[in-house]
Amino acid sequence: MENLQIDNNKLFYKGYLAVCDAVSKTLGGEGKLALLENANINLAPRLTKDGVSVAESVRFSNKFENFGALQAISAAARTLEKAGDNTTTALVFAQGFLRNMKQSKFNKKVEAGIEHGYLEVLEGLKSLAKPVDREMLIKVATTSANNDSKIGECILEAFDMVGYDGIVNVEKDYEASETKVITQSGMKIDKGYLSPFFINNQAKATWEAEDVLVVGLATWQMDNTILEFIAKNRRREDGNLQPILFLMEKENLDVRDKLLEFVESNKLNCCLVIVPGGHSEFVTVTYLKDLALYTDGIEYSPKDSFIDAGYADKVVVTYDKTLITRSTVSESLEAKISELQSSDKLDKDTKQRIQRLQGTSAMISVGGNSIGSIDEIYDRVDDAIRAVKSAVPEGYIAGGGSSLLYISHRMNQTFRNSDMQLGYNLVKKILEEPARRILLNANRKQKRWFWEKDYFERGRANYGMGYNAKSDSVSNLLDDGIIDSAKAIRVALGSAKDSAVNMLLTNVIVTFPDYDKK
């Protein structure tokens, strides 16, 4: 089969809109749940309202439909990356763009009109947004957690412990029936064991040890020097080999395999973790320096084959994270923290480094009555944590789509060019989509006849008024605690706009031939 080039985008659009349709059904307090098939057929399907999880689960056997689905998933992922919340709203916006604009009518002037409308919306959001306080952040978390006030308060309890820039983790506890906050002390690394063969606690799928040597590795091989180093480090009390945590700067499968072989033959208790940093040598070296400081080891130097050992009272390593705990810290570590805190420029990286060195974080342990319920609560807690972090920088606005109704009603620019006007009016129209979708999910419809029931009329006229799906009434959503992060709405609209414009500009799709098919 030759490469296929098509100008008919029906299947491409079908795949994109199918993802949007699936995700949009989860929006709002009365949003529906999605049941996602598990890749492991022996496990129960997963129940969730998380927009990204739903989007990422949609796949098609047809390549062109699948291309469209992947474009929609990318839009949701960009929103999650930049704002941490409102991925569902992003796809509701995107759906509105594509269903109200024919590709045959789209051109650069229409795109310019869309951009004018978008910039006006940003100004409207900025003017409406109010700074957050603790009470409002509880409401933000509660709204994001599908109006679960218990989760909202639990999340703010965690942030009270570590500050809004602090580390709040969430994990599932299938043995617990309740969700609770646990304070964690220790340096957290967002990387786990390089191989499950290092696991020494099969029940928890973790590597856990006390009285641990912490060794940061540079570029090295598993030669006799390293093996001798391991063999000499015995506990003084009982003579057993001391547990060792190896932290390596780059992934090296040969080293991993040799270490695993040595571990098995000598009955060692050790684990190998790759330090975060990816392709950034600066980030990797900074992590190694911080690890040496925290564990009171010798600072990283490229000339050394490995760093002399530091010490930790306890280490816990899972598949995706490592927690290193010490009961006391050195004066040099405290001096470094003070130095960083007094810096003239406390950027995001510096703040994260301070938190890492201080070694304090909070963890929300999610429990429930079944595996399915724990998975579903976990998604809501994770969304709510992201929503709180998103609301802090740019403040909050009335939720339920009401702020967007209010802004749309005041967008009255006129353009001489009809195509620019078309694009501008399109933005006005799609601003109503979130409120409309919330009504549909609550099994309500706009009625402008007979009883004259118009859910949007008061929202357009008065800021904050909108439909409360929980009480099934039009009320002041700010008073009801139904609010959104201004940043998250801004990012969702921007991601949807960019994604929709790319879809409208795409008119040729090229695929690789299916060599395995005759």
PDB file of N, CA and C in Angstrom, residues 16 71-87 89-95 97 118 122 487-503:
ATOM      1  N   TYR A  16     -11.287  13.601  16.842  1.00  0.00           N
ATOM      2  CA  TYR A  16     -11.076  14.731  17.757  1.00  0.00           C
ATOM      3  C   TYR A  16     -12.341  14.999  18.569  1.00  0.00           C
ATOM      4  N   GLN A  71      -4.739  14.571  18.789  1.00  0.00           N
ATOM      5  CA  GLN A  71      -4.690  16.041  18.816  1.00  0.00           C
ATOM      6  C   GLN A  71      -5.487  16.584  20.003  1.00  0.00           C
ATOM      7  N   ALA A  72      -6.653  15.997  20.256  1.00  0.00           N
ATOM      8  CA  ALA A  72      -7.468  16.427  21.399  1.00  0.00           C
ATOM      9  C   ALA A  72      -6.769  16.112  22.715  1.00  0.00           C
ATOM     10  N   ILE A  73      -6.167  14.943  22.800  1.00  0.00           N
ATOM     11  CA  ILE A  73      -5.433  14.559  24.013  1.00  0.00           C
ATOM     12  C   ILE A  73      -4.289  15.539  24.271  1.00  0.00           C
ATOM     13  N   SER A  74      -3.614  15.973  23.220  1.00  0.00           N
ATOM     14  CA  SER A  74      -2.511  16.939  23.365  1.00  0.00           C
ATOM     15  C   SER A  74      -3.006  18.254  23.931  1.00  0.00           C
ATOM     16  N   ALA A  75      -4.193  18.708  23.501  1.00  0.00           N
ATOM     17  CA  ALA A  75      -4.760  19.953  24.021  1.00  0.00           C
ATOM     18  C   ALA A  75      -5.038  19.840  25.513  1.00  0.00           C
ATOM     19  N   ALA A  76      -5.586  18.694  25.935  1.00  0.00           N
ATOM     20  CA  ALA A  76      -5.853  18.476  27.362  1.00  0.00           C
ATOM     21  C   ALA A  76      -4.552  18.410  28.149  1.00  0.00           C
ATOM     22  N   ALA A  77      -3.547  17.729  27.585  1.00  0.00           N
ATOM     23  CA  ALA A  77      -2.267  17.580  28.280  1.00  0.00           C
ATOM     24  C   ALA A  77      -1.567  18.926  28.446  1.00  0.00           C
ATOM     25  N   ARG A  78      -1.656  19.793  27.433  1.00  0.00           N
ATOM     26  CA  ARG A  78      -1.034  21.129  27.549  1.00  0.00           C
ATOM     27  C   ARG A  78      -1.682  21.942  28.654  1.00  0.00           C
ATOM     28  N   THR A  79      -3.007  21.832  28.764  1.00  0.00           N
ATOM     29  CA  THR A  79      -3.712  22.543  29.832  1.00  0.00           C
ATOM     30  C   THR A  79      -3.276  22.025  31.196  1.00  0.00           C
ATOM     31  N   LEU A  80      -3.179  20.707  31.319  1.00  0.00           N
ATOM     32  CA  LEU A  80      -2.748  20.116  32.586  1.00  0.00           C
ATOM     33  C   LEU A  80      -1.335  20.553  32.946  1.00  0.00           C
ATOM     34  N   GLU A  81      -0.447  20.591  31.949  1.00  0.00           N
ATOM     35  CA  GLU A  81       0.947  20.957  32.184  1.00  0.00           C
ATOM     36  C   GLU A  81       1.094  22.405  32.641  1.00  0.00           C
ATOM     37  N   LYS A  82       0.314  23.312  32.017  1.00  0.00           N
ATOM     38  CA  LYS A  82       0.477  24.734  32.295  1.00  0.00           C
ATOM     39  C   LYS A  82      -0.356  25.220  33.481  1.00  0.00           C
ATOM     40  N   ALA A  83      -1.519  24.593  33.698  1.00  0.00           N
ATOM     41  CA  ALA A  83      -2.419  25.078  34.747  1.00  0.00           C
ATOM     42  C   ALA A  83      -2.721  24.041  35.811  1.00  0.00           C
ATOM     43  N   GLY A  84      -2.587  22.764  35.470  1.00  0.00           N
ATOM     44  CA  GLY A  84      -2.845  21.720  36.444  1.00  0.00           C
ATOM     45  C   GLY A  84      -4.311  21.397  36.650  1.00  0.00           C
ATOM     46  N   ASP A  85      -5.197  22.092  35.914  1.00  0.00           N
ATOM     47  CA  ASP A  85      -6.624  21.878  36.128  1.00  0.00           C
ATOM     48  C   ASP A  85      -7.377  22.317  34.872  1.00  0.00           C
ATOM     49  N   ASN A  86      -8.688  22.066  34.843  1.00  0.00           N
ATOM     50  CA  ASN A  86      -9.589  22.518  33.779  1.00  0.00           C
ATOM     51  C   ASN A  86      -9.286  21.899  32.418  1.00  0.00           C
ATOM     52  N   THR A  87      -8.782  20.675  32.423  1.00  0.00           N
ATOM     53  CA  THR A  87      -8.567  19.976  31.154  1.00  0.00           C
ATOM     54  C   THR A  87      -9.895  19.689  30.465  1.00  0.00           C
ATOM     55  N   THR A  89     -12.647  21.514  30.682  1.00  0.00           N
ATOM     56  CA  THR A  89     -13.121  22.781  30.110  1.00  0.00           C
ATOM     57  C   THR A  89     -12.402  23.099  28.812  1.00  0.00           C
ATOM     58  N   ALA A  90     -11.111  22.775  28.730  1.00  0.00           N
ATOM     59  CA  ALA A  90     -10.351  23.031  27.503  1.00  0.00           C
ATOM     60  C   ALA A  90     -10.970  22.294  26.319  1.00  0.00           C
ATOM     61  N   LEU A  91     -11.364  21.046  26.518  1.00  0.00           N
ATOM     62  CA  LEU A  91     -11.943  20.283  25.409  1.00  0.00           C
ATOM     63  C   LEU A  91     -13.385  20.692  25.121  1.00  0.00           C
ATOM     64  N   VAL A  92     -14.087  21.208  26.116  1.00  0.00           N
ATOM     65  CA  VAL A  92     -15.419  21.781  25.869  1.00  0.00           C
ATOM     66  C   VAL A  92     -15.289  23.014  24.972  1.00  0.00           C
ATOM     67  N   PHE A  93     -14.300  23.860  25.262  1.00  0.00           N
ATOM     68  CA  PHE A  93     -14.027  25.019  24.401  1.00  0.00           C
ATOM     69  C   PHE A  93     -13.668  24.569  22.987  1.00  0.00           C
ATOM     70  N   ALA A  94     -12.753  23.607  22.894  1.00  0.00           N
ATOM     71  CA  ALA A  94     -12.285  23.136  21.587  1.00  0.00           C
ATOM     72  C   ALA A  94     -13.442  22.577  20.765  1.00  0.00           C
ATOM     73  N   GLN A  95     -14.302  21.837  21.418  1.00  0.00           N
ATOM     74  CA  GLN A  95     -15.481  21.287  20.760  1.00  0.00           C
ATOM     75  C   GLN A  95     -16.353  22.419  20.200  1.00  0.00           C
ATOM     76  N   PHE A  97     -15.359  25.479  19.343  1.00  0.00           N
ATOM     77  CA  PHE A  97     -14.684  26.093  18.200  1.00  0.00           C
ATOM     78  C   PHE A  97     -14.983  25.309  16.914  1.00  0.00           C
ATOM     79  N   TYR A 118     -10.041  36.505  21.955  1.00  0.00           N
ATOM     80  CA  TYR A 118      -9.304  35.829  23.017  1.00  0.00           C
ATOM     81  C   TYR A 118      -8.621  36.833  23.948  1.00  0.00           C
ATOM     82  N   LEU A 122      -9.135  37.591  28.025  1.00  0.00           N
ATOM     83  CA  LEU A 122      -8.072  37.622  29.040  1.00  0.00           C
ATOM     84  C   LEU A 122      -8.164  38.877  29.898  1.00  0.00           C
ATOM     85  N   LYS A 487      -6.394  31.498  36.287  1.00  0.00           N
ATOM     86  CA  LYS A 487      -5.299  30.994  35.452  1.00  0.00           C
ATOM     87  C   LYS A 487      -5.729  29.749  34.683  1.00  0.00           C
ATOM     88  N   ALA A 488      -6.421  28.844  35.357  1.00  0.00           N
ATOM     89  CA  ALA A 488      -6.815  27.592  34.710  1.00  0.00           C
ATOM     90  C   ALA A 488      -7.776  27.848  33.553  1.00  0.00           C
ATOM     91  N   ILE A 489      -8.721  28.783  33.726  1.00  0.00           N
ATOM     92  CA  ILE A 489      -9.651  29.115  32.641  1.00  0.00           C
ATOM     93  C   ILE A 489      -8.893  29.774  31.499  1.00  0.00           C
ATOM     94  N   ARG A 490      -7.967  30.662  31.832  1.00  0.00           N
ATOM     95  CA  ARG A 490      -7.159  31.330  30.793  1.00  0.00           C
ATOM     96  C   ARG A 490      -6.380  30.304  29.967  1.00  0.00           C
ATOM     97  N   VAL A 491      -5.720  29.392  30.649  1.00  0.00           N
ATOM     98  CA  VAL A 491      -4.912  28.389  29.952  1.00  0.00           C
ATOM     99  C   VAL A 491      -5.802  27.446  29.142  1.00  0.00           C
ATOM    100  N   ALA A 492      -6.956  27.055  29.709  1.00  0.00           N
ATOM    101  CA  ALA A 492      -7.870  26.159  29.003  1.00  0.00           C
ATOM    102  C   ALA A 492      -8.349  26.779  27.699  1.00  0.00           C
ATOM    103  N   LEU A 493      -8.714  28.060  27.749  1.00  0.00           N
ATOM    104  CA  LEU A 493      -9.181  28.740  26.537  1.00  0.00           C
ATOM    105  C   LEU A 493      -8.056  28.877  25.521  1.00  0.00           C
ATOM    106  N   GLY A 494      -6.854  29.218  25.994  1.00  0.00           N
ATOM    107  CA  GLY A 494      -5.718  29.351  25.093  1.00  0.00           C
ATOM    108  C   GLY A 494      -5.346  28.032  24.428  1.00  0.00           C
ATOM    109  N   SER A 495      -5.343  26.949  25.196  1.00  0.00           N
ATOM    110  CA  SER A 495      -5.018  25.634  24.644  1.00  0.00           C
ATOM    111  C   SER A 495      -6.055  25.202  23.616  1.00  0.00           C
ATOM    112  N   ALA A 496      -7.332  25.452  23.937  1.00  0.00           N
ATOM    113  CA  ALA A 496      -8.407  25.089  23.014  1.00  0.00           C
ATOM    114  C   ALA A 496      -8.316  25.895  21.722  1.00  0.00           C
ATOM    115  N   LYS A 497      -8.042  27.174  21.856  1.00  0.00           N
ATOM    116  CA  LYS A 497      -7.911  28.042  20.673  1.00  0.00           C
ATOM    117  C   LYS A 497      -6.798  27.560  19.763  1.00  0.00           C
ATOM    118  N   ASP A 498      -5.626  27.333  20.337  1.00  0.00           N
ATOM    119  CA  ASP A 498      -4.477  26.899  19.536  1.00  0.00           C
ATOM    120  C   ASP A 498      -4.743  25.552  18.875  1.00  0.00           C
ATOM    121  N   SER A 499      -5.348  24.637  19.625  1.00  0.00           N
ATOM    122  CA  SER A 499      -5.623  23.311  19.093  1.00  0.00           C
ATOM    123  C   SER A 499      -6.655  23.365  17.971  1.00  0.00           C
ATOM    124  N   ALA A 500      -7.715  24.157  18.173  1.00  0.00           N
ATOM    125  CA  ALA A 500      -8.770  24.272  17.160  1.00  0.00           C
ATOM    126  C   ALA A 500      -8.239  24.923  15.883  1.00  0.00           C
ATOM    127  N   VAL A 501      -7.422  25.956  16.028  1.00  0.00           N
ATOM    128  CA  VAL A 501      -6.838  26.617  14.857  1.00  0.00           C
ATOM    129  C   VAL A 501      -5.970  25.636  14.079  1.00  0.00           C
ATOM    130  N   ASN A 502      -5.175  24.835  14.770  1.00  0.00           N
ATOM    131  CA  ASN A 502      -4.351  23.828  14.088  1.00  0.00           C
ATOM    132  C   ASN A 502      -5.214  22.812  13.344  1.00  0.00           C
ATOM    133  N   MET A 503      -6.326  22.420  13.962  1.00  0.00           N
ATOM    134  CA  MET A 503      -7.239  21.492  13.296  1.00  0.00           C
ATOM    135  C   MET A 503      -7.824  22.114  12.031  1.00  0.00           C
TER     136      MET A 503
END
